[in-house]
Short mmCIF file of C-alpha atoms and ligand atoms in Angstrom, two decimals:
data_model
loop_
_atom_site.label_atom_id
_atom_site.label_comp_id
_atom_site.label_asym_id
_atom_site.label_seq_id
_atom_site.Cartn_x
_atom_site.Cartn_y
_atom_site.Cartn_z
CA UNK W 1 -5.92 32.65 169.56
CA UNK W 2 -3.40 31.93 166.86
CA UNK W 3 -3.97 28.56 165.31
CA UNK W 4 -0.91 26.31 165.55
CA UNK W 5 -1.05 22.93 163.84
CA UNK W 6 1.71 20.40 163.50
CA UNK W 7 3.00 17.86 161.07
CA UNK W 8 4.81 15.14 163.03
CA UNK W 9 5.68 12.25 160.72
CA UNK W 10 7.76 9.29 161.76
CA UNK W 11 10.52 8.99 159.16
CA UNK W 12 9.87 5.74 157.38
CA UNK W 13 11.90 6.30 154.23
CA UNK W 14 9.05 7.56 152.08
CA UNK W 15 5.99 9.75 152.41
CA UNK W 16 2.80 7.75 152.62
CA UNK W 17 -0.17 9.22 150.84
CA UNK W 18 -2.06 9.29 154.16
CA UNK W 19 0.77 11.27 155.75
CA UNK W 20 0.63 13.69 152.84
CA UNK W 21 -3.11 14.15 153.30
CA UNK W 22 -2.62 14.81 157.02
CA UNK W 23 0.08 17.36 156.17
CA UNK W 24 -2.18 19.04 153.63
CA UNK W 25 -5.11 19.33 156.06
CA UNK W 26 -2.88 20.77 158.80
CA UNK W 27 -1.35 23.21 156.35
CA UNK W 28 -4.69 24.35 154.93
CA UNK W 29 -6.16 24.79 158.38
CA UNK W 30 -3.21 26.81 159.65
CA UNK W 31 -2.99 28.97 156.55
CA UNK W 32 -6.74 29.54 156.39
CA UNK W 33 -6.65 30.95 159.91
CA UNK W 34 -3.46 32.93 159.49
CA UNK W 35 -1.76 30.51 161.85
CA UNK W 36 1.32 28.33 161.77
CA UNK W 37 2.07 24.79 160.82
CA UNK W 38 5.05 23.36 162.67
CA UNK W 39 7.06 20.41 161.46
CA UNK W 40 8.40 17.86 163.90
CA UNK W 41 10.19 14.68 163.01
CA UNK W 42 9.27 11.87 165.39
CA UNK W 43 12.69 10.32 165.25
CA UNK W 44 12.90 8.57 168.61
CA UNK W 45 13.17 5.14 167.01
CA UNK W 46 16.93 5.38 166.56
CA UNK W 47 17.30 1.90 165.12
CA UNK W 48 15.21 2.86 162.12
CA UNK W 49 16.26 6.47 161.89
CA UNK W 50 18.18 7.86 158.94
CA UNK W 51 18.74 11.27 157.44
CA UNK W 52 17.57 9.99 154.05
CA UNK W 53 14.24 9.10 155.59
CA UNK W 54 13.85 12.69 156.77
CA UNK W 55 14.87 13.98 153.35
CA UNK W 56 12.20 11.82 151.72
CA UNK W 57 9.51 13.54 153.78
CA UNK W 58 10.95 17.00 153.19
CA UNK W 59 11.10 16.32 149.45
CA UNK W 60 7.52 15.07 149.52
CA UNK W 61 6.30 18.25 151.20
CA UNK W 62 8.35 20.46 148.89
CA UNK W 63 7.00 18.69 145.84
CA UNK W 64 3.44 19.07 147.10
CA UNK W 65 4.05 22.76 147.68
CA UNK W 66 3.34 22.56 151.40
CA UNK W 67 5.52 24.77 153.55
CA UNK W 68 5.92 25.01 157.30
CA UNK W 69 6.93 27.57 159.89
CA UNK W 70 10.23 27.59 161.73
CA UNK W 71 12.88 24.91 161.80
CA UNK W 72 12.21 21.21 161.74
CA UNK W 73 12.06 20.04 165.35
CA UNK W 74 13.64 16.73 166.28
CA UNK W 75 11.68 14.82 168.90
CA UNK W 76 14.77 12.86 169.84
CA UNK W 77 16.60 16.09 170.65
CA UNK W 78 13.92 16.92 173.22
CA UNK W 79 14.45 13.73 175.25
CA UNK W 80 15.81 15.57 178.32
CA UNK W 81 12.76 17.77 178.42
CA UNK W 82 10.50 14.70 178.23
CA UNK W 83 12.35 13.10 181.15
CA UNK W 84 12.08 16.35 183.09
CA UNK W 85 8.29 16.28 182.77
CA UNK W 86 8.15 12.63 183.81
CA UNK W 87 10.08 13.53 186.97
CA UNK W 88 7.81 16.50 187.58
CA UNK W 89 4.79 14.22 187.42
CA UNK W 90 6.54 11.89 189.82
CA UNK W 91 7.18 14.71 192.25
CA UNK W 92 3.58 15.92 192.13
CA UNK W 93 2.35 12.40 192.84
CA UNK W 94 0.72 12.01 189.40
CA UNK W 95 3.16 9.30 188.39
CA UNK W 96 5.19 6.64 190.15
CA UNK W 97 8.11 4.28 189.85
CA UNK W 98 7.28 0.72 188.93
CA UNK W 99 9.87 -2.01 189.55
CA UNK W 100 8.06 -4.97 188.00
CA UNK W 101 10.27 -7.55 186.33
CA UNK W 102 9.51 -8.83 182.84
CA UNK W 103 8.39 -12.15 184.41
CA UNK W 104 5.92 -10.42 186.70
CA UNK W 105 4.50 -8.47 183.79
CA UNK W 106 4.20 -11.62 181.74
CA UNK W 107 2.28 -13.28 184.54
CA UNK W 108 -0.08 -10.28 184.74
CA UNK W 109 -0.60 -10.45 181.00
CA UNK W 110 -1.54 -14.11 181.18
CA UNK W 111 -3.92 -13.54 184.06
CA UNK W 112 -5.60 -10.69 182.21
CA UNK W 113 -5.98 -12.87 179.17
CA UNK W 114 -7.61 -15.64 181.19
CA UNK W 115 -10.02 -13.20 182.75
CA UNK W 116 -10.72 -11.46 179.46
CA UNK W 117 -9.48 -8.09 180.64
CA UNK W 118 -8.09 -5.52 178.20
CA UNK W 119 -5.74 -3.94 180.71
CA UNK W 120 -3.27 -6.10 182.52
CA UNK W 121 -1.04 -4.08 184.82
CA UNK W 122 -2.34 -4.48 188.38
CA UNK W 123 -0.97 -1.15 189.61
CA UNK W 124 0.99 -2.89 192.35
CA UNK W 125 3.52 -0.06 192.68
CA UNK W 126 0.92 2.70 192.55
CA UNK W 127 -0.37 3.42 196.00
CA UNK W 128 0.78 0.67 198.35
CA UNK W 129 4.11 -0.66 197.09
CA UNK W 130 4.45 -4.36 197.95
CA UNK W 131 7.97 -3.95 199.30
CA UNK W 132 10.94 -1.64 199.34
CA UNK W 133 12.33 -1.06 195.84
CA UNK W 134 14.37 -4.11 194.81
CA UNK W 135 18.14 -3.58 194.65
CA UNK W 136 19.71 -3.01 191.27
CA UNK W 137 16.41 -2.74 189.36
CA UNK W 138 15.95 0.38 187.32
CA UNK W 139 12.30 1.40 187.48
CA UNK W 140 10.04 2.72 184.76
CA UNK W 141 7.77 5.67 185.47
CA UNK W 142 4.05 5.07 185.05
CA UNK W 143 1.30 7.67 185.02
CA UNK W 144 -1.60 7.36 187.43
CA UNK W 145 -4.55 6.91 185.13
CA UNK W 146 -8.02 7.57 186.57
CA UNK W 147 -9.46 4.29 187.86
CA UNK W 148 -13.17 4.93 187.52
CA UNK W 149 -15.65 6.82 185.47
CA UNK W 150 -15.48 7.56 181.81
CA UNK W 151 -12.99 9.33 179.64
CA UNK W 152 -14.28 11.51 176.82
CA UNK W 153 -12.49 12.88 173.79
CA UNK W 154 -14.22 15.76 172.02
CA UNK W 155 -13.29 15.37 168.44
CA UNK W 156 -14.20 17.70 165.59
CA UNK W 157 -14.69 14.79 163.24
CA UNK W 158 -15.74 11.86 165.39
CA UNK W 159 -17.82 13.84 167.89
CA UNK W 160 -17.77 12.74 171.54
CA UNK W 161 -15.90 9.50 171.89
CA UNK W 162 -16.06 7.73 175.23
CA UNK W 163 -14.19 4.96 176.89
CA UNK W 164 -14.49 3.48 180.40
CA UNK W 165 -11.47 4.38 182.52
CA UNK W 166 -11.02 0.70 183.36
CA UNK W 167 -9.87 0.18 179.83
CA UNK W 168 -6.86 2.42 180.30
CA UNK W 169 -3.74 1.19 182.05
CA UNK W 170 -1.26 3.13 184.13
CA UNK W 171 0.92 3.31 181.06
CA UNK W 172 4.65 3.89 181.04
CA UNK W 173 5.83 7.43 180.33
CA UNK W 174 9.56 6.97 180.97
CA UNK W 175 11.40 3.74 180.29
CA UNK W 176 13.95 2.22 182.65
CA UNK W 177 16.76 3.55 180.47
CA UNK W 178 15.42 7.08 180.90
CA UNK W 179 13.98 7.40 177.39
CA UNK W 180 10.44 8.75 176.98
CA UNK W 181 7.62 6.76 175.47
CA UNK W 182 5.83 8.08 172.42
CA UNK W 183 2.80 8.95 174.54
CA UNK W 184 4.80 11.33 176.73
CA UNK W 185 6.99 12.79 174.00
CA UNK W 186 4.04 13.80 171.79
CA UNK W 187 2.21 15.57 174.59
CA UNK W 188 5.26 17.44 175.88
CA UNK W 189 6.28 18.51 172.39
CA UNK W 190 2.79 19.58 171.38
CA UNK W 191 2.48 21.59 174.56
CA UNK W 192 5.92 23.17 174.28
CA UNK W 193 5.37 24.02 170.63
CA UNK W 194 2.07 25.71 171.48
CA UNK W 195 0.00 23.39 169.31
CA UNK W 196 -3.68 24.32 169.39
CA UNK W 197 -5.06 21.84 166.85
CA UNK W 198 -4.11 18.21 166.40
CA UNK W 199 -5.28 16.94 163.04
CA UNK W 200 -4.15 13.36 162.48
CA UNK W 201 -5.20 9.88 161.41
CA UNK W 202 -7.86 8.13 163.48
CA UNK W 203 -5.42 5.32 164.20
CA UNK W 204 -4.28 7.74 166.93
CA UNK W 205 -7.69 8.15 168.54
CA UNK W 206 -6.97 5.51 171.16
CA UNK W 207 -3.74 7.27 172.06
CA UNK W 208 -5.68 10.47 172.60
CA UNK W 209 -7.41 9.07 175.68
CA UNK W 210 -4.00 8.36 177.17
CA UNK W 211 -2.39 11.58 176.06
CA UNK W 212 -5.18 13.60 177.66
CA UNK W 213 -4.36 11.98 181.01
CA UNK W 214 -0.90 13.55 180.75
CA UNK W 215 -2.32 16.95 179.76
CA UNK W 216 -4.63 16.88 182.75
CA UNK W 217 -1.92 15.73 185.14
CA UNK W 218 0.23 18.66 184.03
CA UNK W 219 -2.68 21.10 184.06
CA UNK W 220 -2.07 21.93 180.40
CA UNK W 221 -4.73 22.94 177.88
CA UNK W 222 -5.94 20.06 175.77
CA UNK W 223 -5.74 20.88 172.05
CA UNK W 224 -8.66 20.68 169.65
CA UNK W 225 -8.65 17.29 167.99
CA UNK W 226 -9.69 16.21 164.51
CA UNK W 227 -9.08 12.54 163.72
CA UNK W 228 -9.21 11.71 160.04
CA UNK W 229 -10.72 8.44 158.88
CA UNK W 230 -8.53 5.95 157.08
CA UNK W 231 -7.81 5.88 153.38
CA UNK W 232 -9.00 2.65 151.79
CA UNK W 233 -8.11 1.08 148.48
CA UNK W 234 -10.76 0.92 145.71
CA UNK W 235 -11.88 -2.46 147.14
CA UNK W 236 -12.65 -1.03 150.57
CA UNK W 237 -9.62 -2.57 152.31
CA UNK W 238 -6.98 -0.37 153.97
CA UNK W 239 -4.80 1.21 151.27
CA UNK W 240 -1.63 -0.81 150.87
CA UNK W 241 1.04 -1.75 148.32
CA UNK W 242 -1.38 -4.36 147.01
CA UNK W 243 -3.46 -1.54 145.49
CA UNK W 244 -0.49 0.07 143.76
CA UNK W 245 1.39 3.19 144.69
CA UNK W 246 1.14 4.34 148.31
CA UNK W 247 3.87 6.96 148.46
CA UNK W 248 3.90 10.53 147.22
CA UNK W 249 7.12 9.93 145.25
CA UNK W 250 5.45 7.18 143.29
CA UNK W 251 2.63 9.49 142.26
CA UNK W 252 5.13 12.12 141.20
CA UNK W 253 6.97 9.51 139.12
CA UNK W 254 3.69 8.33 137.61
CA UNK W 255 3.29 11.82 136.18
CA UNK W 256 0.79 13.53 138.46
CA UNK W 257 1.05 17.26 139.02
CA UNK W 258 1.42 18.49 142.59
CA UNK W 259 -1.60 20.80 142.30
CA UNK W 260 -3.71 17.87 141.10
CA UNK W 261 -2.47 15.75 143.97
CA UNK W 262 -3.38 18.50 146.43
CA UNK W 263 -6.86 18.74 144.98
CA UNK W 264 -7.29 14.98 144.98
CA UNK W 265 -5.99 14.49 148.53
CA UNK W 266 -8.19 17.33 149.75
CA UNK W 267 -11.26 15.59 148.39
CA UNK W 268 -10.13 12.32 149.93
CA UNK W 269 -11.92 12.94 153.17
CA UNK W 270 -13.08 16.54 152.90
CA UNK W 271 -15.93 17.95 150.89
CA UNK W 272 -17.52 21.21 149.93
CA UNK W 273 -20.88 20.39 148.40
CA UNK W 274 -20.35 18.41 145.21
CA UNK W 275 -17.26 20.32 144.14
CA UNK W 276 -14.60 18.04 142.70
CA UNK W 277 -12.21 20.59 141.29
CA UNK W 278 -11.07 22.83 144.09
CA UNK W 279 -7.93 24.79 143.41
CA UNK W 280 -5.61 25.43 146.31
CA UNK W 281 -6.45 29.16 146.48
CA UNK W 282 -10.07 28.24 146.88
CA UNK W 283 -9.28 25.51 149.40
CA UNK W 284 -7.37 28.05 151.44
CA UNK W 285 -10.59 30.02 151.80
CA UNK W 286 -12.92 27.09 152.35
CA UNK W 287 -11.09 24.49 154.37
CA UNK W 288 -12.65 23.74 157.73
CA UNK W 289 -12.83 20.79 160.10
CA UNK W 290 -16.61 20.49 159.66
CA UNK W 291 -16.15 19.38 156.06
CA UNK W 292 -14.16 16.29 157.05
CA UNK W 293 -16.28 13.17 156.60
CA UNK W 294 -16.70 10.51 159.28
CA UNK W 295 -16.34 7.54 157.02
CA UNK W 296 -13.22 6.20 155.41
CA UNK W 297 -12.48 7.37 151.86
CA UNK W 298 -11.74 5.08 148.99
CA UNK W 299 -8.84 5.80 146.70
CA UNK W 300 -10.20 6.19 143.19
CA UNK W 301 -7.59 6.14 140.42
CA UNK W 302 -10.08 7.22 137.75
CA UNK W 303 -10.93 10.31 139.72
CA UNK W 304 -7.28 11.09 140.26
CA UNK W 305 -6.70 10.80 136.51
CA UNK W 306 -9.68 13.04 135.83
CA UNK W 307 -8.42 15.67 138.28
CA UNK W 308 -4.89 15.47 136.88
CA UNK W 309 -6.10 15.81 133.28
CA UNK W 310 -7.91 18.96 134.36
CA UNK W 311 -4.77 20.50 135.83
CA UNK W 312 -2.67 19.41 132.87
CA UNK W 313 -4.89 21.50 130.62
CA UNK W 314 -4.50 24.51 132.89
CA UNK W 315 -0.75 24.14 133.28
CA UNK W 316 1.64 26.55 131.65
CA UNK W 317 3.09 25.06 128.46
CA UNK W 318 6.72 25.85 129.14
CA UNK W 319 6.43 24.32 132.62
CA UNK W 320 5.06 21.15 131.03
CA UNK W 321 7.97 21.15 128.59
CA UNK W 322 10.34 21.29 131.58
CA UNK W 323 8.52 18.47 133.31
CA UNK W 324 8.45 16.15 130.30
CA UNK W 325 12.07 17.00 129.58
CA UNK W 326 12.89 15.63 133.05
CA UNK W 327 11.12 12.42 132.12
CA UNK W 328 13.07 12.18 128.85
CA UNK W 329 16.28 12.73 130.76
CA UNK W 330 15.45 9.63 132.79
CA UNK W 331 14.89 7.81 129.51
CA UNK W 332 18.35 8.92 128.40
CA UNK W 333 16.97 11.15 125.69
CA UNK W 334 18.95 14.32 125.37
CA UNK W 335 16.66 17.32 125.00
CA UNK W 336 17.98 20.05 122.72
CA UNK W 337 16.58 23.58 122.29
CA UNK W 338 15.08 22.35 119.01
CA UNK W 339 13.24 19.57 120.85
CA UNK W 340 11.94 22.03 123.41
CA UNK W 341 10.66 24.23 120.61
CA UNK W 342 8.82 21.33 119.00
CA UNK W 343 7.26 20.29 122.30
CA UNK W 344 6.22 23.84 123.02
CA UNK W 345 4.64 24.34 119.60
CA UNK W 346 2.53 21.19 120.00
CA UNK W 347 1.85 21.47 123.75
CA UNK W 348 -1.72 22.72 123.53
CA UNK W 349 -2.74 19.61 121.69
CA UNK W 350 -0.47 17.25 123.62
CA UNK W 351 -1.68 18.32 127.03
CA UNK W 352 -5.33 18.05 126.08
CA UNK W 353 -4.80 14.38 125.15
CA UNK W 354 -2.96 13.23 128.25
CA UNK W 355 -4.06 12.29 131.73
CA UNK W 356 -0.54 12.26 133.15
CA UNK W 357 2.90 13.66 132.35
CA UNK W 358 4.13 10.16 131.61
CA UNK W 359 1.38 9.71 129.03
CA UNK W 360 2.27 13.08 127.58
CA UNK W 361 5.92 12.07 127.39
CA UNK W 362 5.00 8.79 125.66
CA UNK W 363 2.72 10.57 123.25
CA UNK W 364 5.29 13.18 122.30
CA UNK W 365 8.38 11.02 122.36
CA UNK W 366 8.58 10.78 118.59
CA UNK W 367 9.11 14.55 118.50
CA UNK W 368 12.35 14.19 120.41
CA UNK W 369 13.77 10.89 119.29
CA UNK W 370 16.48 10.49 116.75
CA UNK W 371 17.31 8.06 114.00
CA UNK W 372 17.66 5.12 114.31
CA UNK W 373 14.47 4.43 116.20
CA UNK W 374 12.45 1.26 116.67
CA UNK W 375 9.18 0.35 115.03
CA UNK W 376 6.59 -1.37 117.17
CA UNK W 377 4.61 -4.34 115.86
CA UNK W 378 1.65 -2.32 114.64
CA UNK W 379 3.95 0.11 112.86
CA UNK W 380 5.80 -2.74 111.18
CA UNK W 381 2.48 -4.14 109.96
CA UNK W 382 1.75 -0.79 108.31
CA UNK W 383 5.11 -0.72 106.61
CA UNK W 384 4.44 -3.61 104.27
CA UNK W 385 4.94 -3.24 100.54
CA UNK W 386 1.72 -1.24 100.05
CA UNK W 387 2.51 0.98 102.98
CA UNK W 388 6.03 1.67 101.81
CA UNK W 389 4.72 2.51 98.38
CA UNK W 390 2.58 5.29 99.86
CA UNK W 391 5.44 6.51 102.06
CA UNK W 392 7.62 6.75 98.98
CA UNK W 393 4.97 8.72 97.05
CA UNK W 394 4.68 11.19 99.91
CA UNK W 395 8.44 11.40 100.27
CA UNK W 396 8.89 12.15 96.59
CA UNK W 397 6.22 14.84 96.62
CA UNK W 398 7.42 16.56 99.76
CA UNK W 399 10.33 18.22 98.06
CA UNK W 400 7.87 19.99 95.78
CA UNK W 401 6.01 21.68 98.63
CA UNK W 402 6.48 25.42 98.80
CA UNK W 403 5.42 25.79 102.40
CA UNK W 404 5.98 23.03 104.89
CA UNK W 405 2.76 23.75 106.76
CA UNK W 406 0.10 21.47 108.19
CA UNK W 407 -2.40 22.75 105.57
CA UNK W 408 -0.09 22.01 102.64
CA UNK W 409 0.78 18.61 104.10
CA UNK W 410 -2.88 17.79 104.56
CA UNK W 411 -3.59 18.71 100.95
CA UNK W 412 -0.74 16.49 99.82
CA UNK W 413 -1.95 13.54 101.89
CA UNK W 414 -5.51 13.98 100.63
CA UNK W 415 -4.50 14.11 96.99
CA UNK W 416 -2.28 11.07 97.48
CA UNK W 417 -5.26 9.25 99.00
CA UNK W 418 -7.51 10.33 96.08
CA UNK W 419 -5.01 9.27 93.49
CA UNK W 420 -3.76 5.98 94.98
CA UNK W 421 -6.23 4.82 97.60
CA UNK W 422 -9.75 5.70 96.39
CA UNK W 423 -9.85 8.74 98.64
CA UNK W 424 -9.27 6.70 101.79
CA UNK W 425 -7.13 9.07 103.82
CA UNK W 426 -6.46 6.51 106.58
CA UNK W 427 -4.64 4.32 104.09
CA UNK W 428 -2.14 7.13 103.61
CA UNK W 429 -1.90 8.39 107.14
CA UNK W 430 -1.36 5.03 108.81
CA UNK W 431 1.81 4.01 107.00
CA UNK W 432 3.05 7.60 107.11
CA UNK W 433 2.52 7.72 110.86
CA UNK W 434 4.25 4.37 111.28
CA UNK W 435 7.24 5.59 109.28
CA UNK W 436 7.59 8.89 111.11
CA UNK W 437 6.88 7.83 114.66
CA UNK W 438 7.64 4.10 114.80
CA UNK W 439 4.19 3.54 116.27
CA UNK W 440 0.57 3.37 115.24
CA UNK W 441 -0.74 6.31 117.23
CA UNK W 442 0.27 9.93 117.53
CA UNK W 443 -1.22 13.37 117.91
CA UNK W 444 -2.31 15.13 114.71
CA UNK W 445 0.24 13.92 112.18
CA UNK W 446 0.34 16.86 109.79
CA UNK W 447 0.86 19.27 112.66
CA UNK W 448 3.54 17.05 114.08
CA UNK W 449 5.24 16.98 110.64
CA UNK W 450 5.19 20.73 110.54
CA UNK W 451 6.81 20.79 113.99
CA UNK W 452 9.45 18.27 112.91
CA UNK W 453 10.29 20.31 109.84
CA UNK W 454 11.03 19.22 106.31
CA UNK W 455 14.58 18.08 106.82
CA UNK W 456 13.79 15.77 109.73
CA UNK W 457 10.67 14.40 108.02
CA UNK W 458 12.66 13.50 104.91
CA UNK W 459 15.40 11.83 106.96
CA UNK W 460 12.82 9.82 108.88
CA UNK W 461 10.96 8.72 105.77
CA UNK W 462 14.25 7.63 104.15
CA UNK W 463 15.16 5.77 107.31
CA UNK W 464 11.79 3.97 107.37
CA UNK W 465 11.99 3.13 103.69
CA UNK W 466 15.43 1.66 104.08
CA UNK W 467 14.48 -0.21 107.20
CA UNK W 468 14.11 -3.91 106.69
CA UNK W 469 10.45 -4.33 107.60
N1 LIG D 1 4.39 10.19 164.30
C1 LIG D 1 3.04 9.81 164.19
C2 LIG D 1 2.81 9.13 162.86
O1 LIG D 1 3.60 9.31 161.93
C3 LIG D 1 2.08 10.96 164.30
C4 LIG D 1 1.76 11.26 165.68
C5 LIG D 1 0.70 12.27 165.90
O2 LIG D 1 0.15 12.85 164.96
O3 LIG D 1 0.42 12.52 167.06
O4 LIG D 1 1.84 8.42 162.74
#
């Protein structure tokens, strides 16, 4: 049997991190088994539908490096097929027309509430209709749900989950206006698309009991199910905006690498021993449904940072230059070939210091900024009279350097410290750093000076010395 999974998001305008995890698991499972992952947009809610919302999901998948097979299927476009199945069920006696008015349904709801029943519809149109169909009322179509016994879902994650049939209504499959309900549309689409494995959030487990009634009524094979536990915030409450970023785009903008995000999302609910770092190639060999945990996972920002820092170190330097250049573009900093060269030369050090691309961009920004630049408060404090004195000494001695290398610069700084500051190197480096970078922290300063080059260093020192601090 060829494994066919599916990724059926509802387009909400962004890609939730839980949706991304579901997509990743479906993708890994399909790819691991040489199968297919199909992509269906559940776009039946026309009021909320927009093409941009679909694009957001496509962009999210593309960024994460998750691909799919075939064209994107629109659920809305399949509406006629859904209606056709509803009518087929009607014909075979597995479903029926219900003509209840909203008032009647309201009354049933109230009665059920009083009696403490979960289901409310009294099935009055099911077997012995109370009257001839009322004139001018368009009926809905309801499925005949089993009225006794137990329903069981066999789930690869949750095990056998049971519910008493009494708890399941004869739910609507086709509305009075001829549009399908979600319950019907999902089953028909999954069947028609040949889906063998449904891997989705456990908020859909209750729907599964209902969906299986449709499968059985049609005599279709029920897929293998795996319902993934929720993602919680660090405090154990369902992950929401309150905890920070919840969409994939936000994580991209916060400077996480897609391969790190894949690794992190994989571990958010799936495990392989104690392994934390699992590269995608490895995941493609290991991923199975047995490794999915039964309890909800907590989002852990420290772990995400740790995983991202790991992948930053592995990442190709010129790719990182491209990625930080994109960030600078957003900051309206124009990146020239010279800037790229500087970033590239220093990338080994820069990437080992940063947990995210944004941190890397902050850390390296002085390499790409131009005069005039701002001095932060700590830098200004360094550029007092004493500090400026040291900057001037260094500036005056720079011209005498034969080679503008980190070693030569280090020797110069050390001798300046010996001569003017009792050998305290920090008292030289701090004002020098403030002058060159406008801030009080930077990667290795002498190496950065070498990357900046003599001309730029001199211009910057002159600028800092002339700056009214
Ligand atoms: N469209 C549903 C959602 O975004 C998924 C339905 C399913 O997986 O069956 O939650």
